[in-house]
XYZ file of C-alpha atoms in Angstrom:
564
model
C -39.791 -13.269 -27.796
C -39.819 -14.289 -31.650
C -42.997 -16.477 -32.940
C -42.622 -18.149 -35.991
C -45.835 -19.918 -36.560
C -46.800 -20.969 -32.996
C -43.243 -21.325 -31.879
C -42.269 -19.218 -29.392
C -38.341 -18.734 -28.394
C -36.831 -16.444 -25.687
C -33.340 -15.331 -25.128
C -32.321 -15.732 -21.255
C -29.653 -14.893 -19.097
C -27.749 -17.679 -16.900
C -29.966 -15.920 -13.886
C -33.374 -17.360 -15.195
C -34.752 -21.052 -14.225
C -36.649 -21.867 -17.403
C -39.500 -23.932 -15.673
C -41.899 -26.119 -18.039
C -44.650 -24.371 -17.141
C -43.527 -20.931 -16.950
C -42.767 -18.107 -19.711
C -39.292 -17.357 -18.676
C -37.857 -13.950 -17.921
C -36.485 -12.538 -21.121
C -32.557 -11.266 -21.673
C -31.882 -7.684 -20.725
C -29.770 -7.150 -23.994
C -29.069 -3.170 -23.088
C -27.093 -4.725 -20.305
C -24.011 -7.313 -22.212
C -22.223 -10.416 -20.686
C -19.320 -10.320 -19.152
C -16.368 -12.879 -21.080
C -13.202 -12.539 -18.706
C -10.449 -14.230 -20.872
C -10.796 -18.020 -19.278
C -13.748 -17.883 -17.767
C -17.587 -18.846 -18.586
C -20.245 -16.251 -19.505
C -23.770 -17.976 -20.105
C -26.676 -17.630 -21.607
C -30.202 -19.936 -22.016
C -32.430 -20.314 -25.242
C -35.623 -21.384 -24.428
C -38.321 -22.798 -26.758
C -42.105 -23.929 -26.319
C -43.199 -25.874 -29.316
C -46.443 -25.208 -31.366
C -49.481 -27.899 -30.820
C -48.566 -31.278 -31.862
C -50.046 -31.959 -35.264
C -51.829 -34.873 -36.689
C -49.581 -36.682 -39.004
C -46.200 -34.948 -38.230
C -43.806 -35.369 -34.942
C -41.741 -32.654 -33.461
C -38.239 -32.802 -34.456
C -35.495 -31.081 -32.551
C -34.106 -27.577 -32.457
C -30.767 -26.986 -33.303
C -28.996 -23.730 -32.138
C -26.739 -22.245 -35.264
C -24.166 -20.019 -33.102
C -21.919 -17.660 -35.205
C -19.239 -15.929 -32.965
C -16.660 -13.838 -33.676
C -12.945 -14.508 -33.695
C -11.648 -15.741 -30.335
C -15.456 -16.730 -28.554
C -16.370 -20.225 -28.769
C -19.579 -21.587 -27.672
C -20.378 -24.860 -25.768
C -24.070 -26.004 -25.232
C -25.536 -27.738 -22.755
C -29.593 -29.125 -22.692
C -31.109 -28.203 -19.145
C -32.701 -30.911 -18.129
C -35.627 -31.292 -15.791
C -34.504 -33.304 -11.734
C -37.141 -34.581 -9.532
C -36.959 -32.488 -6.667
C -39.249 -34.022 -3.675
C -38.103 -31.035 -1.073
C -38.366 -28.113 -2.553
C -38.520 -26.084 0.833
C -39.484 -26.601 4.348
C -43.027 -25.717 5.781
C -41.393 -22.421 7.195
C -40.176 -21.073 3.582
C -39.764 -17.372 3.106
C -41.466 -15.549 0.004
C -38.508 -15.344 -1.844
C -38.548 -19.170 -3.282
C -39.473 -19.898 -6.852
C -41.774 -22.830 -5.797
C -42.543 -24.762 -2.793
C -43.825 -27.980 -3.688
C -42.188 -31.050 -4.875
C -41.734 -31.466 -8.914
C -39.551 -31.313 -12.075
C -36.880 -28.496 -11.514
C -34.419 -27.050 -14.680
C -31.109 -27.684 -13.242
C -29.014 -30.234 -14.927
C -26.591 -29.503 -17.576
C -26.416 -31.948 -20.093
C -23.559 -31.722 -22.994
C -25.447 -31.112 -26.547
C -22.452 -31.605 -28.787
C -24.762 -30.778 -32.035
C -26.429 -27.707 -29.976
C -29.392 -30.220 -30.441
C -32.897 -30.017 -27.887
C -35.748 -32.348 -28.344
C -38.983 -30.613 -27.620
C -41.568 -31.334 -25.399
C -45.420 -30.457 -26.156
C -46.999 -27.745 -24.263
C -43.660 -27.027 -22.389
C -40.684 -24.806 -22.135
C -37.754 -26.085 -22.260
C -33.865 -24.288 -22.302
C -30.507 -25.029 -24.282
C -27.625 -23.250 -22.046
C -24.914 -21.640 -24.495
C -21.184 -21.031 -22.179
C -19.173 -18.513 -24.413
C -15.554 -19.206 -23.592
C -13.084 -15.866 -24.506
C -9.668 -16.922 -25.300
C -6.106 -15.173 -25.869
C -7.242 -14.410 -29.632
C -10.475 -12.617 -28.824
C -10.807 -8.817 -29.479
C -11.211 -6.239 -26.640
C -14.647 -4.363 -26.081
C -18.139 -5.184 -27.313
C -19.339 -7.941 -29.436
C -22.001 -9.578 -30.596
C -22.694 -13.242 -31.396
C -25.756 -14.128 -33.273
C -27.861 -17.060 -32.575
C -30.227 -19.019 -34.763
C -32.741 -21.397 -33.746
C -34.215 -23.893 -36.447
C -36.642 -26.111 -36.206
C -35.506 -29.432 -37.797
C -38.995 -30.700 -38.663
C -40.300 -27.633 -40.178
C -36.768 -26.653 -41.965
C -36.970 -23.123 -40.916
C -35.407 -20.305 -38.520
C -38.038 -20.159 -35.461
C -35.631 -17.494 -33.841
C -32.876 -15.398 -34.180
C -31.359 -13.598 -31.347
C -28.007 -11.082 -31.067
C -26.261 -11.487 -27.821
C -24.457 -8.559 -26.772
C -20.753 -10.113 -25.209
C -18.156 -7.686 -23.932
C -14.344 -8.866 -23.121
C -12.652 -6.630 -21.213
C -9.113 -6.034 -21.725
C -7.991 -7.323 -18.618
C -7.267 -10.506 -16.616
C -8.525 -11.465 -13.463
C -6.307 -11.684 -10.792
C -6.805 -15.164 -9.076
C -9.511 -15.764 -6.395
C -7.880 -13.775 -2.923
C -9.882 -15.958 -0.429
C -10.447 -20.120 0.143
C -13.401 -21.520 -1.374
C -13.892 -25.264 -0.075
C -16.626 -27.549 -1.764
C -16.076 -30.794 0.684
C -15.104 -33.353 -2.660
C -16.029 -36.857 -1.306
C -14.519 -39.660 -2.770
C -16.320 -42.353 -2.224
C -19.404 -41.199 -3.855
C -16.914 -41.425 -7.078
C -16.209 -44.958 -6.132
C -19.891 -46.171 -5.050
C -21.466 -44.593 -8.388
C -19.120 -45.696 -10.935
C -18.040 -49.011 -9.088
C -14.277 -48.159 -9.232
C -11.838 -49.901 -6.861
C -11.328 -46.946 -4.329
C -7.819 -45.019 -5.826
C -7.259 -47.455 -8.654
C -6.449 -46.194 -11.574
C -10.189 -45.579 -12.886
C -11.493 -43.517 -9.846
C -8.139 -41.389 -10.025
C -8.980 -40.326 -12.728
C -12.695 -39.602 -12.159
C -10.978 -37.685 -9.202
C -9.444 -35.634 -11.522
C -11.917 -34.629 -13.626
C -14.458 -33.819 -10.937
C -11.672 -31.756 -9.167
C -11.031 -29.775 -12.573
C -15.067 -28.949 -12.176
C -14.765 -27.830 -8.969
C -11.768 -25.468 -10.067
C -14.158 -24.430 -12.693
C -17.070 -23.676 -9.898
C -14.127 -21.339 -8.540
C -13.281 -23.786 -5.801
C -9.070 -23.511 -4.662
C -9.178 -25.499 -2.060
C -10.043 -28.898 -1.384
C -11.063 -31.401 1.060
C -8.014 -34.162 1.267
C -9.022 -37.177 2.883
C -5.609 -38.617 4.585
C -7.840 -40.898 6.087
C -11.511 -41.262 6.156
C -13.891 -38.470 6.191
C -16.126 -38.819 9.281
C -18.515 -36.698 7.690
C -22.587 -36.993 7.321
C -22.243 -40.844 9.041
C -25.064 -42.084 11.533
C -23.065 -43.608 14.396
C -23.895 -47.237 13.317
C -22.850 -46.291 9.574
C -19.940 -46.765 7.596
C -19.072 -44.415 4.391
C -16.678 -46.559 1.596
C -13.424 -46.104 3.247
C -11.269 -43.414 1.171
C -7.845 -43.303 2.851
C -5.204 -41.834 1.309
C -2.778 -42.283 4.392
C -1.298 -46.159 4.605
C -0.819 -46.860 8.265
C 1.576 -49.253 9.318
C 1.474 -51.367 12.563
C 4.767 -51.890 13.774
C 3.571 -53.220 17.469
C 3.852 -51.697 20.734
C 1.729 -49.025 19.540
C 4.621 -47.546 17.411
C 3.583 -47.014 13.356
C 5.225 -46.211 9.764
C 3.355 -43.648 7.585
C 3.272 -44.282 3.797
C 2.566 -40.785 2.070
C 2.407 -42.595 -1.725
C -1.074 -41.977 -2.107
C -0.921 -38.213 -0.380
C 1.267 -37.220 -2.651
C -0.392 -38.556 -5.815
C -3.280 -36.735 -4.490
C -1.050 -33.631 -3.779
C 0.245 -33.923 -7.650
C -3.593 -34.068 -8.963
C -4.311 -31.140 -7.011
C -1.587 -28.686 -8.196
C -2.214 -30.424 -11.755
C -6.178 -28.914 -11.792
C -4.869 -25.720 -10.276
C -6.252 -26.013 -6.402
C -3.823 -23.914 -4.200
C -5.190 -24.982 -0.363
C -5.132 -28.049 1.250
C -7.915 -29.191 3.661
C -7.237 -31.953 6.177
C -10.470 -34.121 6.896
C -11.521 -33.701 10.670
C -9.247 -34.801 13.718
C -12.641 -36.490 15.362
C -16.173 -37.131 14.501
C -18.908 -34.304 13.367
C -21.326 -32.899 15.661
C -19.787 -33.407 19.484
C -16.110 -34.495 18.984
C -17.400 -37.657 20.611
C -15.476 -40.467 18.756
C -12.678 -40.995 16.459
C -12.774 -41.196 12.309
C -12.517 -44.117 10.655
C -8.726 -44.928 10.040
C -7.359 -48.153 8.960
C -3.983 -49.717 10.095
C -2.286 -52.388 8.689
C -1.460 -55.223 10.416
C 0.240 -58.271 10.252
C -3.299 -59.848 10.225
C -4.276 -57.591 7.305
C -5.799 -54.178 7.597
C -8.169 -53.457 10.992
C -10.626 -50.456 11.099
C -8.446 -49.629 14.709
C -10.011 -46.245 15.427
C -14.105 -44.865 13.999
C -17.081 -44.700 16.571
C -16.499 -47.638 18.444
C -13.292 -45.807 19.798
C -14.295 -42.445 21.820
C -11.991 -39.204 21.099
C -9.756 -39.444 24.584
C -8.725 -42.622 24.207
C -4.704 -42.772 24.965
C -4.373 -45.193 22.081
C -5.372 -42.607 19.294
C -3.017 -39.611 21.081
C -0.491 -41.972 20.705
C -1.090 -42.586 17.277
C -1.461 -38.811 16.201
C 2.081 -38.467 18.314
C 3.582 -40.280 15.244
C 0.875 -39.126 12.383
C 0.510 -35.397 12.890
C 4.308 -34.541 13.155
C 4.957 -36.565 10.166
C 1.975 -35.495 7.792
C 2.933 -31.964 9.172
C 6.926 -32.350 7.317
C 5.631 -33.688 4.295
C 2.936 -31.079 3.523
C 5.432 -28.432 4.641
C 7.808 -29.466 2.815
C 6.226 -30.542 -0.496
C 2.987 -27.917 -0.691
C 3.239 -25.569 1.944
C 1.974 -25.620 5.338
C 0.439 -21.572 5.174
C -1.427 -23.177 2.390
C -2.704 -26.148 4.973
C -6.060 -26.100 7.209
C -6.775 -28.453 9.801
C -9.916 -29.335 11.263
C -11.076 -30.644 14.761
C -14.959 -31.440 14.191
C -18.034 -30.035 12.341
C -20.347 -28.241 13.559
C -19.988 -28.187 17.478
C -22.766 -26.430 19.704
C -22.542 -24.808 23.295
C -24.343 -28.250 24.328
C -21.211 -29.954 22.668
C -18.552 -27.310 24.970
C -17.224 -30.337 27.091
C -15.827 -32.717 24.704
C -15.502 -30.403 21.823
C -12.950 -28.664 24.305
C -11.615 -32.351 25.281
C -10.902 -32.973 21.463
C -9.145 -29.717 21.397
C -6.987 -30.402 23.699
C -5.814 -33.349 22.708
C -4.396 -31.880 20.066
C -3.853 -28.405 20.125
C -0.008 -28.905 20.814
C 0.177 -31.125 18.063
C -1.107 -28.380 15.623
C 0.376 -25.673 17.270
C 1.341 -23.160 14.351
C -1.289 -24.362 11.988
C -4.562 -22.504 11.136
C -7.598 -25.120 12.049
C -10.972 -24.250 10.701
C -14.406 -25.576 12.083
C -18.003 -24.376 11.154
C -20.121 -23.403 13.837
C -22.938 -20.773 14.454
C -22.612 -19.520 18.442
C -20.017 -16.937 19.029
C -19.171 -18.215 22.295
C -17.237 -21.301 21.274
C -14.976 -18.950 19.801
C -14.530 -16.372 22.967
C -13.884 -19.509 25.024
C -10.669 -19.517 22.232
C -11.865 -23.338 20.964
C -12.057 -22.116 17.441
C -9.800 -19.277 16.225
C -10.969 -18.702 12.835
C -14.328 -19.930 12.757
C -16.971 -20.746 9.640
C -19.960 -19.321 10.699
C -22.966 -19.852 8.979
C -24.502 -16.759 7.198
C -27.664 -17.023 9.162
C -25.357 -15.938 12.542
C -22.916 -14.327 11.131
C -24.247 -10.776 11.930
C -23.139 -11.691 15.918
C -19.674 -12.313 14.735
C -19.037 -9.364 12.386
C -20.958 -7.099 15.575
C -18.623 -8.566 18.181
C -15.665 -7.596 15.890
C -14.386 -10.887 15.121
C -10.790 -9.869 12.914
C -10.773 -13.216 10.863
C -13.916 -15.312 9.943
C -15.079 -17.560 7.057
C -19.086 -18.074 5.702
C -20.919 -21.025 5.260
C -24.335 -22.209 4.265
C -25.860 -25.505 4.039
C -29.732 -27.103 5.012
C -30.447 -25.170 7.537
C -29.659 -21.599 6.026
C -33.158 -21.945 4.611
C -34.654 -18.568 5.531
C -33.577 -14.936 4.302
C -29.993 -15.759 3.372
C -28.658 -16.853 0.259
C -28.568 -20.180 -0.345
C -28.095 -22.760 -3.805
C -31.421 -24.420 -3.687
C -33.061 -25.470 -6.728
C -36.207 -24.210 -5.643
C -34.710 -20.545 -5.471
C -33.825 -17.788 -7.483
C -30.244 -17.711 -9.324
C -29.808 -14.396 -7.750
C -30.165 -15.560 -4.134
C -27.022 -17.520 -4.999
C -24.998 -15.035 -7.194
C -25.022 -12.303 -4.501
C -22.726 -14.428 -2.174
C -19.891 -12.843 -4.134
C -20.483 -9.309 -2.852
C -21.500 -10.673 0.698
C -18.120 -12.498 0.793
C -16.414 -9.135 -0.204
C -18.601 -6.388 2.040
C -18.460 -8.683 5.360
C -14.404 -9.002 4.534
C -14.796 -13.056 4.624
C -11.267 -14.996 4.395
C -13.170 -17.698 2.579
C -16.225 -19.870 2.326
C -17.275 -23.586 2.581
C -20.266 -26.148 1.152
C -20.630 -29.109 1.906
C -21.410 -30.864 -0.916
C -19.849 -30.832 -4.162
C -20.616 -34.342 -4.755
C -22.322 -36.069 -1.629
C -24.057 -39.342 -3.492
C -25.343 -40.747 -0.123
C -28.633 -40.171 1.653
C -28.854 -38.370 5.115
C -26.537 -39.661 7.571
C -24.757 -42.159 4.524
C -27.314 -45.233 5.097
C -27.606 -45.699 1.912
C -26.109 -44.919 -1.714
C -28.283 -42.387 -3.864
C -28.378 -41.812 -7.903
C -28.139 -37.985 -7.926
C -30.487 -38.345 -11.530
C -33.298 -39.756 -9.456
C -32.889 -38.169 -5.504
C -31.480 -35.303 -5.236
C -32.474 -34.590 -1.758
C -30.270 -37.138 0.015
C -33.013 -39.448 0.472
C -36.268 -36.449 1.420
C -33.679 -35.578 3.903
C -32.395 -31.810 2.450
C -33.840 -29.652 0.038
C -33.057 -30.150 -3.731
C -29.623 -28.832 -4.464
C -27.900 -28.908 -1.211
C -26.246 -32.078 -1.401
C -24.539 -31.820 -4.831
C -23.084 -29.061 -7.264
C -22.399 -31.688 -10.097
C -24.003 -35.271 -11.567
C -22.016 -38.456 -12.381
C -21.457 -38.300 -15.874
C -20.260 -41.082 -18.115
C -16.871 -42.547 -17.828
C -16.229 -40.646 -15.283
C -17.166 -37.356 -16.388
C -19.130 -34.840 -14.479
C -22.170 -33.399 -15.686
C -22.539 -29.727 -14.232
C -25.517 -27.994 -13.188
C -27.051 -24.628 -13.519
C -26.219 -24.026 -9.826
C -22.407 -24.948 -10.961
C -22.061 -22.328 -12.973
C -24.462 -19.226 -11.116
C -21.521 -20.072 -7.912
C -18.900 -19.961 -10.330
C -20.027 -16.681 -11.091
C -20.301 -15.725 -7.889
C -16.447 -16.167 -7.291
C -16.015 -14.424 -10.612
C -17.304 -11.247 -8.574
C -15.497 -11.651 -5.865
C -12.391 -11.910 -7.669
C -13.466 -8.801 -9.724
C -14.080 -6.773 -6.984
C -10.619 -7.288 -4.806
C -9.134 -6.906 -8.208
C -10.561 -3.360 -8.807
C -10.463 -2.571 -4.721
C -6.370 -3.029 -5.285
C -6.708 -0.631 -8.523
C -8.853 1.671 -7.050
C -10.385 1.602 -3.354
C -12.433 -0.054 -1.412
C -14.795 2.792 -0.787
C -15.099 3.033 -5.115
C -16.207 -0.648 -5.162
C -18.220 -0.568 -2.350
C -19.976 2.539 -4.531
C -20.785 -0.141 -7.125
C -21.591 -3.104 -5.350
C -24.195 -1.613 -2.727
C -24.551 1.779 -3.407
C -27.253 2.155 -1.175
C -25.288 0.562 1.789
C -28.023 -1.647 2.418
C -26.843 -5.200 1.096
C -26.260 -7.431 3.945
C -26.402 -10.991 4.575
C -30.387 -10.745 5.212
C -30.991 -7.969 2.448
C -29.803 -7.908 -1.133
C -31.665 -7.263 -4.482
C -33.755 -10.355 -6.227
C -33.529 -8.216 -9.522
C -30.994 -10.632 -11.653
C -30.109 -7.310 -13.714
C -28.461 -6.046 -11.175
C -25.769 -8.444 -10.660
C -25.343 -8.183 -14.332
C -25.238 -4.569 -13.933
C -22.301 -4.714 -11.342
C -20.437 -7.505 -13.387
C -20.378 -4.877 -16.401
C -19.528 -1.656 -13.880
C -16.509 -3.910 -12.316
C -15.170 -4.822 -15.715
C -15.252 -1.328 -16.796
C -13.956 -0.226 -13.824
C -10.698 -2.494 -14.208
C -10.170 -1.310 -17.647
C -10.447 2.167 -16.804
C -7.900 1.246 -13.514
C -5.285 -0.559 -16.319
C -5.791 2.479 -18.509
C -5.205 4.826 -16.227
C -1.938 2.605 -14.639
C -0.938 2.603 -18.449
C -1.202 6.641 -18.975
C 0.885 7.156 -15.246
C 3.874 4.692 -16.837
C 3.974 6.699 -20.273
């Protein structure tokens, strides 16, 4: 901490929630960032003003950033969200607050580095440090100053201690799915849905999720039927044009697949995910698809049509067959999950096992995904490779299950780790190492960018609710805000699961270099990190980002010394 007069400033790492009210945690600078070339590696400034004098007003701080060759520095200006559900009544001690209120979590771009002050309060400036091909190996330093516009003078001056190891990370081995829904692009910027305006939106919010780690991406050939009460309708989002050619026979036009497709390999997203076969929760109905007919395009399948009707088999006679050529032929089908529903229970066994059936022939070959928490619906064989959420995922990984995915979302609200503003950054960073010790194939959210309240009766703004209408707690229903023009704005949660995936990718890197059993040493050298236990120090994570990067320079020396 460095006064100058009654300022006070504090150097923080991207781990620490600066809350108004709360002297934040200072930097551990014997411990350095982590800059992988291409990737983000963050830190906060946070200030708390002196008293507000008589005759003068607070002017802004302004962050003076000199870096070294090859670092570049972006800043952001956290701003404060209303949260109204911070936690549920049953919250374990490990949450930051409990109560409703004004939570740091928004990322707002500060092209001049600029942050207006507020009396009596802390408030943070993020700083993203950005290595690229031209920055020098090893340990650096860039130096931060903080002036205080008003009173024309340094109120703090910090060294950050950066180190850029002289490696690349490999890319990300496993599928990380943040479900992308378009329509909340559409509804909150009032673009035409796919004109030319929400593709690109599309675009750039897909480019964010690359940058949150995500490679693989919800794709909605038709409609999503997805977080809709049964008497609700989302904004239809249907990339698929189906054609009624009568007698129940139908021409598929892939135009707007394909586009999608092109945007996709554009942003760098290698997996494909295929919106669900029937409707969430039970497998009950069918989603909302569109046909058009001579009469002009009919909503022909969504709740009012239950999930054995013979008229939808015969439709997904002619879809599935033909959606299966084109994304074999023109992305990859081993690069392709399918979905039947979200989310089935035991006391949804019947007609989640009807669904199944109608089209397991039709899928035959492909690898279909659902979430789900009982083991039983897949030892009845329903689900082969099954998200389970990390709350009852212990049963799985006991039972032996070869092949398995994690999830979290609302109700993965006790003891696990979660992306809630109302907890800890750690209790979101450690889902890296959890991914790699419990040998996950991938992991799903929800919501990147769900702009609807619970069950999609109504259209949110994300600024003002972001808890889905008091429905989930603050944070689960969006990674990123609706920027201008179609921009996203990201959030500190963004970047803390980017960083996540940064581990993950870190450690499989230096497991191929090394072993296993030597990153296993580094990650949980106790052998007690599971999905119910980990460390709430933040150093520690920081610690094992800087003991895997040393660890893959060491590796790439040594593989260097063998070849000479």
């Amino acid at each position: 901490m460095t006064p100058h007069s009654t300022w006070q400033t504090v150097l923080c790492d991207s781990l620490e929630k600066v809350f108004p009210d709360q002297a934040p945690r200072p930097f551990t600078e014997s411990v350095p960032l982590v800059a992988y070339r291409g990737q983000l590696a963050s830190f906060q400034i946070a200030v708390r003003p002196p008293r507000l004098r008589e005759s003068t007003r607070l002017g802004d701080v302004e962050l003076e950033i000199v870096a070294p060759p090859g670092l570049r520095a972006d800043v952001s200006v956290v701003d404060l969200v209303p949260n109204d559900l911070a936690a549920f009544e049953d919250a374990d001690e490990g949450y930051l607050r409990t109560g409703p209120g004004l939570f740091p979590d928004l990322l707002r771009p500060a092209p001049h580095a600029r942050l207006q002050p507020v009396v009596g309060q802390w408030r943070a400036l993020w700083v993203d440090v950005i290595a690229d091909a031209e920055a020098a190996n090893g340990d650096q330093t860039v130096l931060v100053r903080v002036h205080s516009l008003a009173d024309e003078c340094v109120i703090g001056e910090f060294q950050v201690p950066v180190r850029v190891p002289s490696v690349d990370l490999a890319p990300l081995e496993i599928a990380h799915t943040e479900w992308f829904h378009c329509d909340g692009l559409a509804d909150y910027y009032g673009f035409g849905v796919f004109s030319e305006p929400h593709w690109a939106a599309i675009e750039n919010f897909l480019e964010s999720a690359v940058r949150a780690g995500v490679n693989t991406i919800l794709t909605p050939v038709w409609t999503a039927a997805l977080d809709t009460g049964v008497t609700e309708r989302r904004t239809p989002t249907q990339l698929l044009r189906i054609i009624d050619r009568g007698e129940e026979q139908y021409e598929f036009d892939f135009s707007g697949v394909r586009r999608w497709m092109t945007v996709c390999r554009k942003v760098g997203i290698r997996n494909l995910e295929i919106v669900h076969l029937f409707t969430q929760w039970g497998a009950r109905a069918t989603p909302p698809m569109i046909v058009d007919t001579p009469e002009g395009p009919e909503q022909r399948f969504g709740w009012h049509v239950p999930a054995d009707d013979p008229r939808y088999r015969r439709l997904l006679e002619q879809m599935l067959p033909a959606l299966r050529r084109v994304l074999d032929e023109e992305w990859g089908l081993d690069r392709v999950f399918f979905h039947v529903s979200d989310e089935p229970t035991l006391a949804h066994l019947e007609s989640f096992a009807t669904a199944w059936g109608i089209v397991a022939d039709l899928l035959e070959g492909c690898t279909v995904i659902d979430a789900l928490a009982e083991l039983e619906l897949h030892s009845k064989g329903l689900v082969a490779l099954p998200i389970v959420s990390n709350d009852h995922a212990d049963a799985f990984l006991d039972a032996g299950v070869p092949s398995m995915w994690l999830y979290y979302c609302v109700a993965q609200s006790r003891r696990v780790a979660n992306r809630f503003m109302a907890l800890p950054s750690s209790r979101s960073r450690v889902l890296g190492a959890q991914l790699y010790l419990t040998g996950a194939e991938g992991f799903l959210h929800w919501g990147f960018n769900f702009y609807n309240s619970f069950l999609s009766r109504r259209r949110i703004d994300p600024f003002r609710d972001t808890t889905a209408g008091s429905a989930f707690l603050g944070g689960d229903a969006f990674l990123v805000y609706p920027g201008p023009e179609g921009r996203p704005w990201e959030s500190i949660r963004h970047r803390v699961v980017a960083e996540a995936f940064v581990d993950h990718r870190a450690m499989a890197m230096l497991a191929r270099c090394t072993s296993d059993e030597n990153v296993r040493a580094i990650v949980d050298p106790s052998a007690d990190l599971t999905l119910t236990s980990f460390p709430a120090d933040p150093d520690h994570y920081r610690r094992v980002a800087v003991a895997l990067a040393d660890g893959l320079v060491d590796a790439a020396g040594s593989q260097s010394s063998d070849q000479a």
